[in-house]
Tab-separated table of C-alpha atoms and ligand atoms in Angstrom:
chain	number	residue	atom	x	y	z
M	7	MET	CA	83.016	128.903	97.842
M	8	LEU	CA	82.992	129.202	101.623
M	9	ILE	CA	86.346	129.785	103.318
M	10	GLU	CA	85.718	129.096	107.008
M	11	LYS	CA	87.857	130.880	109.604
M	12	ASN	CA	89.209	129.587	112.957
M	13	VAL	CA	87.804	126.103	112.479
M	14	PRO	CA	88.271	123.748	115.481
M	15	LEU	CA	90.126	120.598	114.383
M	16	GLU	CA	89.551	118.414	117.453
M	17	SER	CA	87.005	116.259	115.632
M	18	CYS	CA	89.109	116.275	112.416
M	19	ASN	CA	92.127	114.432	113.881
M	20	SER	CA	91.999	110.955	115.407
M	21	PHE	CA	94.362	111.996	118.241
M	22	ARG	CA	91.600	114.462	119.264
M	23	ILE	CA	94.211	117.183	119.797
M	24	VAL	CA	92.771	120.663	120.239
M	25	ALA	CA	93.975	123.015	117.477
M	26	LYS	CA	92.458	125.285	114.830
M	27	ALA	CA	92.707	125.782	111.113
M	28	ASN	CA	93.156	129.511	110.545
M	29	CYS	CA	91.266	129.027	107.259
M	30	MET	CA	89.597	125.927	105.871
M	31	VAL	CA	87.747	125.032	102.733
M	32	ARG	CA	85.765	121.835	102.122
M	33	ILE	CA	86.587	120.127	98.824
M	34	ALA	CA	83.551	118.204	97.565
M	35	SER	CA	84.316	118.154	93.819
M	36	LEU	CA	87.019	118.713	91.208
M	37	THR	CA	85.433	122.104	90.516
M	38	ASP	CA	86.094	123.100	94.137
M	39	ILE	CA	89.803	122.310	93.620
M	40	GLU	CA	89.955	124.325	90.386
M	41	THR	CA	88.282	127.258	92.150
M	42	ILE	CA	90.646	127.252	95.110
M	43	VAL	CA	93.813	126.781	93.016
M	44	ALA	CA	92.836	129.791	90.873
M	45	HIS	CA	91.552	131.884	93.838
M	46	PRO	CA	93.437	135.227	93.811
M	47	ASP	CA	93.738	135.346	97.638
M	48	TRP	CA	95.422	131.936	97.760
M	49	LEU	CA	97.494	131.927	94.583
M	50	GLY	CA	101.006	130.639	95.249
M	51	ARG	CA	100.309	130.286	99.001
M	52	SER	CA	100.892	127.004	100.770
M	53	LYS	CA	98.000	124.639	101.374
M	54	PHE	CA	97.511	121.708	103.714
M	55	VAL	CA	95.511	118.682	102.580
M	56	LEU	CA	93.490	117.049	105.375
M	57	GLY	CA	91.887	113.637	104.904
M	58	GLY	CA	90.561	111.699	107.877
M	59	GLY	CA	93.272	113.199	110.123
M	60	SER	CA	94.184	109.721	111.373
M	61	ASN	CA	97.904	109.976	110.809
M	62	ILE	CA	98.820	113.457	112.028
M	63	VAL	CA	100.021	115.057	115.253
M	64	LEU	CA	98.926	118.683	115.505
M	65	THR	CA	101.474	120.713	117.474
M	66	GLY	CA	99.683	124.042	116.919
M	67	ASP	CA	97.147	125.820	114.745
M	68	ILE	CA	97.473	125.205	110.993
M	69	LYS	CA	98.409	128.413	109.159
M	70	PRO	CA	98.313	127.279	105.512
M	71	LEU	CA	94.836	127.025	103.975
M	72	VAL	CA	93.413	123.629	104.995
M	73	LEU	CA	91.768	121.704	102.152
M	74	LYS	CA	89.410	119.213	103.788
M	75	VAL	CA	88.887	116.420	101.270
M	76	GLU	CA	85.209	115.398	101.207
M	77	MET	CA	84.758	113.946	97.704
M	78	LYS	CA	82.522	110.865	97.834
M	79	GLY	CA	81.797	108.025	95.413
M	80	ARG	CA	82.840	104.454	94.639
M	81	ARG	CA	82.340	102.361	91.519
M	82	LEU	CA	83.330	99.286	89.555
M	83	LEU	CA	85.268	100.523	86.520
M	84	GLU	CA	86.170	97.288	84.839
M	85	ASP	CA	85.477	93.577	85.157
M	86	ASN	CA	88.148	91.831	83.083
M	87	ALA	CA	89.422	88.245	82.953
M	88	LYS	CA	92.001	88.867	85.684
M	89	ALA	CA	90.567	91.439	88.057
M	90	PHE	CA	87.868	93.827	89.208
M	91	ILE	CA	89.112	97.393	88.837
M	92	VAL	CA	87.374	99.409	91.542
M	93	GLU	CA	87.621	103.161	92.063
M	94	ALA	CA	86.854	105.348	95.071
M	95	ASP	CA	86.905	109.114	95.561
M	96	ALA	CA	89.445	110.416	98.041
M	97	GLY	CA	86.988	111.459	100.768
M	98	GLU	CA	85.483	107.985	101.188
M	99	ASN	CA	86.075	106.387	104.581
M	100	TRP	CA	88.628	103.571	104.078
M	101	HIS	CA	86.894	100.928	106.203
M	102	ASP	CA	83.469	101.602	104.644
M	103	PHE	CA	85.067	101.224	101.216
M	104	VAL	CA	86.642	97.878	102.200
M	105	ALA	CA	83.264	96.659	103.531
M	106	TRP	CA	81.538	97.798	100.314
M	107	THR	CA	84.015	95.936	98.050
M	108	LEU	CA	83.329	92.731	99.983
M	109	GLU	CA	79.553	93.216	99.843
M	110	GLN	CA	79.845	93.631	96.057
M	111	GLY	CA	81.825	90.376	95.803
M	112	TYR	CA	85.281	91.876	95.127
M	113	PRO	CA	87.615	90.351	97.724
M	114	GLY	CA	91.216	91.441	98.321
M	115	LEU	CA	91.148	94.308	100.819
M	116	GLU	CA	89.830	92.305	103.825
M	117	ASN	CA	93.172	92.206	105.698
M	118	MET	CA	93.166	96.018	105.757
M	119	ALA	CA	89.726	96.300	107.430
M	120	LEU	CA	89.270	98.912	110.177
M	121	ILE	CA	92.374	100.947	109.326
M	122	PRO	CA	91.234	104.480	110.204
M	123	GLY	CA	91.320	107.266	107.622
M	124	THR	CA	90.201	108.048	104.100
M	125	VAL	CA	90.822	106.410	100.723
M	126	GLY	CA	92.795	109.461	99.558
M	127	ALA	CA	95.211	109.217	102.487
M	128	ALA	CA	95.772	105.478	102.067
M	129	PRO	CA	98.420	105.700	99.292
M	130	VAL	CA	100.360	108.441	101.142
M	131	GLN	CA	101.190	105.988	103.903
M	132	ASN	CA	100.966	102.862	101.762
M	133	ILE	CA	98.764	101.545	104.586
M	134	GLY	CA	99.071	97.907	105.466
M	135	ALA	CA	98.079	95.260	107.973
M	136	TYR	CA	98.183	91.500	108.450
M	137	GLY	CA	100.371	90.754	105.448
M	138	VAL	CA	98.724	92.997	102.841
M	139	GLU	CA	99.790	96.501	101.880
M	140	LEU	CA	97.908	98.975	99.719
M	141	GLN	CA	100.567	98.595	97.009
M	142	ASP	CA	99.633	94.888	96.622
M	143	ARG	CA	96.132	95.852	95.433
M	144	PHE	CA	96.870	99.233	93.861
M	145	ASP	CA	96.130	100.085	90.239
M	146	SER	CA	96.574	103.858	89.857
M	147	LEU	CA	95.437	107.209	91.257
M	148	ASP	CA	94.433	110.658	90.063
M	149	ALA	CA	95.790	113.773	91.719
M	150	VAL	CA	96.006	117.543	91.300
M	151	ASP	CA	99.139	119.668	91.509
M	152	LEU	CA	98.061	122.422	93.900
M	153	GLN	CA	100.476	124.953	92.415
M	154	SER	CA	99.534	124.648	88.750
M	155	GLY	CA	96.071	123.046	89.018
M	156	ARG	CA	97.255	120.360	86.591
M	157	MET	CA	95.604	116.949	86.975
M	158	PHE	CA	97.681	113.822	86.548
M	159	THR	CA	97.571	110.047	86.974
M	160	LEU	CA	100.229	107.912	88.664
M	161	ASN	CA	100.795	104.174	88.491
M	162	ALA	CA	102.330	102.121	91.309
M	163	ALA	CA	105.934	102.614	90.173
M	164	GLN	CA	105.448	106.385	90.011
M	165	CYS	CA	104.051	106.389	93.560
M	166	ALA	CA	107.373	104.855	94.748
M	167	PHE	CA	105.701	102.850	97.500
M	168	GLY	CA	107.794	101.609	100.405
M	169	TYR	CA	107.029	100.454	103.927
M	170	ARG	CA	104.612	103.167	105.186
M	171	ASP	CA	106.132	105.414	102.537
M	172	SER	CA	105.459	106.906	99.093
M	173	VAL	CA	106.382	109.838	96.869
M	174	PHE	CA	103.694	111.833	98.737
M	175	LYS	CA	105.715	111.787	101.983
M	176	HIS	CA	108.806	113.374	100.444
M	177	SER	CA	109.197	117.099	99.897
M	178	SER	CA	109.469	118.663	96.487
M	179	SER	CA	113.133	119.593	97.053
M	180	SER	CA	113.858	116.004	96.043
M	181	ILE	CA	111.564	114.211	93.620
M	182	GLY	CA	108.700	114.115	96.115
M	183	LEU	CA	105.185	115.486	95.931
M	184	ALA	CA	104.586	116.285	99.625
M	185	GLY	CA	102.816	119.552	100.316
M	186	ARG	CA	101.777	120.199	96.711
M	187	THR	CA	99.458	117.349	95.756
M	188	LEU	CA	95.857	116.483	96.423
M	189	ILE	CA	94.883	112.895	95.620
M	190	THR	CA	91.368	112.865	94.148
M	191	ARG	CA	90.662	109.219	93.246
M	192	VAL	CA	92.285	105.845	93.832
M	193	ARG	CA	91.834	102.677	91.750
M	194	PHE	CA	92.402	99.152	93.014
M	195	SER	CA	92.955	95.940	91.102
M	196	LEU	CA	91.281	93.109	93.005
M	197	PRO	CA	92.356	89.799	91.453
M	198	LYS	CA	89.725	87.250	90.444
M	199	LEU	CA	92.070	84.480	91.555
M	200	TRP	CA	91.625	85.524	95.184
M	201	LYS	CA	93.833	83.810	97.722
M	202	ALA	CA	93.502	84.282	101.466
M	203	VAL	CA	96.543	85.878	103.184
M	204	LEU	CA	96.719	84.117	106.540
M	205	GLY	CA	100.407	84.139	107.494
M	206	TYR	CA	100.081	86.288	110.639
M	207	ALA	CA	100.035	84.616	114.040
M	208	ASP	CA	96.786	86.365	115.082
M	209	LEU	CA	95.009	84.922	112.022
M	210	GLU	CA	96.510	81.469	112.517
M	211	ARG	CA	95.089	81.567	116.046
M	212	LYS	CA	91.618	82.402	114.663
M	213	ILE	CA	91.829	79.428	112.255
M	214	PHE	CA	92.837	77.165	115.110
M	215	GLU	CA	90.122	78.440	117.489
M	216	SER	CA	87.300	78.379	114.909
M	217	GLY	CA	88.284	75.194	113.097
M	218	ILE	CA	87.679	77.046	109.794
M	219	ALA	CA	90.694	76.059	107.693
M	220	GLN	CA	89.631	77.841	104.504
M	221	PRO	CA	87.966	81.090	105.543
M	222	SER	CA	86.121	83.306	103.060
M	223	ALA	CA	87.170	86.935	102.538
M	224	GLN	CA	84.135	87.991	104.597
M	225	GLN	CA	85.243	85.706	107.447
M	226	ILE	CA	88.780	87.161	107.360
M	227	PHE	CA	87.282	90.669	107.364
M	228	GLN	CA	85.336	89.760	110.519
M	229	TRP	CA	88.410	88.242	112.183
M	230	ILE	CA	90.546	91.297	111.373
M	231	CYS	CA	87.869	93.572	112.862
M	232	ASP	CA	87.790	91.409	116.022
M	233	ILE	CA	91.607	91.313	116.330
M	234	ARG	CA	92.014	95.052	115.824
M	235	ARG	CA	89.187	95.878	118.252
M	236	SER	CA	90.810	93.671	120.890
M	237	LYS	CA	94.246	95.294	120.789
M	238	LEU	CA	93.957	98.758	119.242
M	239	PRO	CA	92.082	101.651	120.872
M	240	ASP	CA	89.013	103.028	119.047
M	241	PRO	CA	89.923	106.643	118.149
M	242	LEU	CA	86.329	107.681	118.907
M	243	VAL	CA	86.873	106.591	122.522
M	244	ILE	CA	90.617	107.182	123.066
M	245	GLY	CA	92.427	109.567	120.728
M	246	ASN	CA	95.345	107.931	118.874
M	247	ALA	CA	96.993	107.658	115.461
M	248	GLY	CA	97.495	103.887	115.243
M	249	SER	CA	101.106	102.710	115.305
M	250	PHE	CA	103.173	105.718	116.306
M	251	PHE	CA	106.542	104.339	115.162
M	252	LYS	CA	107.589	102.307	112.132
M	253	ASN	CA	109.053	98.870	112.741
M	254	PRO	CA	112.802	99.457	112.204
M	255	SER	CA	114.902	97.403	109.786
M	256	VAL	CA	118.389	96.304	110.807
M	257	THR	CA	121.138	94.156	109.308
M	258	PRO	CA	121.323	90.479	110.368
M	259	GLU	CA	124.548	91.381	112.235
M	260	GLN	CA	122.839	94.140	114.232
M	261	CYS	CA	119.982	91.747	115.000
M	262	ALA	CA	122.394	89.007	116.149
M	263	ASP	CA	124.069	91.554	118.417
M	264	ILE	CA	120.718	92.481	120.021
M	265	ILE	CA	119.663	88.816	120.353
M	266	ALA	CA	122.907	88.145	122.224
M	267	ARG	CA	121.862	90.745	124.780
M	268	ASP	CA	118.057	90.313	124.605
M	269	PRO	CA	117.185	86.797	123.402
M	270	LYS	CA	113.425	87.464	123.614
M	271	ILE	CA	113.400	90.200	120.954
M	272	VAL	CA	110.643	89.812	118.301
M	273	TYR	CA	111.935	89.997	114.701
M	274	TYR	CA	111.065	88.925	111.155
M	275	HIS	CA	113.383	88.176	108.226
M	276	LEU	CA	112.555	90.193	105.104
M	277	ALA	CA	112.981	89.060	101.491
M	278	ASP	CA	115.792	91.592	100.896
M	279	GLY	CA	117.953	89.988	103.603
M	280	SER	CA	117.330	92.633	106.263
M	281	VAL	CA	115.567	91.998	109.552
M	282	LYS	CA	112.517	93.883	110.823
M	283	LEU	CA	112.214	94.390	114.563
M	284	ALA	CA	108.869	94.782	116.364
M	285	ALA	CA	108.999	98.382	117.608
M	286	GLY	CA	106.165	97.571	120.024
M	287	TRP	CA	108.358	94.956	121.675
M	288	LEU	CA	111.342	97.357	121.947
M	289	ILE	CA	109.149	100.014	123.596
M	290	ASP	CA	107.510	97.442	125.852
M	291	ALA	CA	110.937	96.098	126.874
M	292	CYS	CA	111.926	99.609	127.948
M	293	GLY	CA	108.962	99.565	130.341
M	294	TRP	CA	106.797	102.164	128.591
M	295	LYS	CA	103.505	100.265	128.360
M	296	GLY	CA	100.824	102.176	130.268
M	297	LYS	CA	103.166	105.095	131.128
M	298	SER	CA	102.273	108.760	130.567
M	299	VAL	CA	103.875	112.149	130.040
M	300	GLY	CA	101.302	114.788	130.937
M	301	ASN	CA	98.089	113.764	129.185
M	302	ALA	CA	99.810	111.679	126.509
M	303	GLY	CA	100.361	108.006	127.204
M	304	VAL	CA	101.423	104.606	125.894
M	305	TYR	CA	98.442	102.305	125.309
M	306	GLU	CA	98.154	99.512	127.884
M	307	LYS	CA	97.509	96.730	125.340
M	308	GLN	CA	99.945	97.755	122.576
M	309	ALA	CA	103.107	99.763	123.280
M	310	LEU	CA	103.363	100.938	119.662
M	311	VAL	CA	100.277	103.105	120.049
M	312	LEU	CA	100.444	106.491	121.795
M	313	VAL	CA	97.154	107.776	123.145
M	314	ASN	CA	95.529	110.992	124.267
M	315	ARG	CA	94.366	110.411	127.836
M	316	GLY	CA	92.242	113.562	127.619
M	317	GLY	CA	93.329	117.074	126.705
M	318	ALA	CA	96.817	116.095	125.479
M	319	THR	CA	98.612	118.672	123.353
M	320	GLY	CA	100.689	117.773	120.314
M	321	GLY	CA	103.692	118.977	122.324
M	322	GLU	CA	102.990	116.421	125.066
M	323	VAL	CA	102.651	113.645	122.477
M	324	MET	CA	105.985	114.622	120.920
M	325	THR	CA	107.713	114.914	124.333
M	326	LEU	CA	106.548	111.378	125.116
M	327	ALA	CA	107.627	110.180	121.651
M	328	LYS	CA	111.109	111.683	122.124
M	329	ALA	CA	111.485	110.122	125.572
M	330	ILE	CA	110.596	106.724	124.090
M	331	GLN	CA	113.039	107.215	121.204
M	332	THR	CA	115.812	108.119	123.661
M	333	SER	CA	115.284	105.103	125.886
M	334	VAL	CA	115.037	102.670	122.933
M	335	TYR	CA	118.226	104.187	121.491
M	336	GLU	CA	120.082	103.986	124.801
M	337	ARG	CA	119.133	100.366	125.363
M	338	PHE	CA	119.192	98.922	121.815
M	339	GLY	CA	121.114	101.482	119.706
M	340	ILE	CA	118.087	101.779	117.407
M	341	ARG	CA	116.489	105.006	116.244
M	342	LEU	CA	112.703	104.719	116.011
M	343	GLU	CA	111.086	106.771	113.295
M	344	PRO	CA	107.567	108.187	113.838
M	345	GLU	CA	104.868	107.065	111.406
M	346	PRO	CA	102.443	110.042	111.598
M	347	VAL	CA	103.112	113.395	110.002
M	348	VAL	CA	103.938	116.028	112.640
M	349	VAL	CA	102.249	119.318	111.737
R	407	LIG	N1	104.798	93.402	120.915
R	407	LIG	C1	105.113	93.398	122.256
R	407	LIG	N2	104.585	94.384	123.047
R	407	LIG	C2	103.757	95.337	122.575
R	407	LIG	C3	103.428	95.313	121.217
R	407	LIG	C4	103.963	94.340	120.386
R	407	LIG	O1	105.865	92.570	122.724
R	407	LIG	O2	103.316	96.175	123.353
R	407	LIG	C5	105.372	92.364	120.051
R	407	LIG	C6	104.483	91.140	120.033
R	407	LIG	O3	105.278	90.024	120.198
R	407	LIG	C7	103.897	91.139	118.644
R	407	LIG	C8	104.915	91.898	117.821
R	407	LIG	O4	105.497	92.832	118.724
R	407	LIG	O5	103.754	89.830	118.171
R	407	LIG	C9	104.305	92.625	116.659
R	407	LIG	O6	103.145	93.304	117.082
R	407	LIG	P1	101.784	93.279	116.197
R	407	LIG	O7	101.577	91.967	115.568
R	407	LIG	O8	100.710	93.855	117.027
R	407	LIG	O9	102.106	94.198	114.985
R	407	LIG	P2	102.931	95.548	114.963
R	407	LIG	O10	104.260	95.321	114.345
R	407	LIG	O11	102.872	96.173	116.286
R	407	LIG	C10	102.099	96.251	112.566
R	407	LIG	C11	101.605	97.515	111.929
R	407	LIG	C12	100.139	97.731	112.262
R	407	LIG	C13	99.360	96.548	111.737
R	407	LIG	C14	99.918	95.268	112.406
R	407	LIG	C15	99.286	94.015	111.870
R	407	LIG	C16	103.538	98.969	111.801
R	407	LIG	C17	104.243	100.112	112.391
R	407	LIG	N3	102.406	98.632	112.407
R	407	LIG	O12	102.016	96.453	113.966
R	407	LIG	O13	99.694	98.889	111.593
R	407	LIG	O14	97.984	96.674	112.025
R	407	LIG	O15	101.329	95.163	112.142
R	407	LIG	O16	99.719	93.802	110.566
R	407	LIG	O17	103.983	98.409	110.806
R	407	LIG	C18	99.369	101.236	111.818
R	407	LIG	O18	100.244	101.390	110.956
R	407	LIG	O19	98.770	102.217	112.339
R	407	LIG	C19	99.051	99.909	112.280
R	407	LIG	C20	98.212	99.700	113.274
């Protein structure tokens, strides 16, 4: 097994931040994981799992051994009365997997088209867009405990999915699995009784403009790609990690208090009685759209996305993020929480 030294990570993170992995190993099979877990040089030492690198901010070189997940494969496991059960290996590109499911005639993931990253990283974040979250289509996943080498399977309840959250984002001091787990395969349950999810304003606009009242999954996939391309920067052109902050939840009282001061605020009522505020609007209202700190900036078309204007360091990104958090807190009394993992 080849352990590469001083590996440049610029092309391995969607922010395109310059940093190195002191040591990196490419994981292309379960055997590779077994080998590295049992490797005498790395026994008991911390490891860092890297998928597509689309949800991380690198603030320096990575000292733990980097495990670059490159396992590929996707397959139909089961075709039962209710659903297609489809499985993909962790190193598959998420968008390519979504496109493949649609080509095979298994709809259900179309609203999550073009989300950057890998299949293995998708449950960590419980990725979601345009009214569908990974947990809505999730069946189960296989993973490896990097300390013991033990393989295990988790169902949705065991993954403890929340809004951009799961058991994989919490450290092992609580009940979490962060820092000690490598997800190897993910299975999805794509219901045969497919129903289009069209509740978002951007999609309603597409229906209105096209005159297509009952779009197919393929049509929705195309619309989502068009919408995302029109307002989110392509990481291959401008480095970024998608939404940089989570949309904060507040109580109806807190929301009423903000509306009294800022009647234009964008918010959504959630089923549990709380209110979700559009973080992009809060940041925009504080005048950040298009602004920069050093080489890190706020995207011109969507204030929720921080971008690398060329040569930005992770430190510059975090300085900008903190300045945004401070101004949103001072104006609205709301603490924005970053979505990406800061390394
Ligand atoms: N808005 C502004 N100014 C801005 C940005 C947004 O006023 O600069 C307001 C607009 O009124 C807009 C509202 O905020 O209607 C919400 O914005 P948008 O519909 O673009 O969605 P979002 O809340 O910014 C979330 C997800 C995205 C996902 C979209 C669509 C989070 C943190 N982000 O963004 O996910 O694609 O909804 O479902 O939940 C990601 O996580 O990386 C991501 C891109």
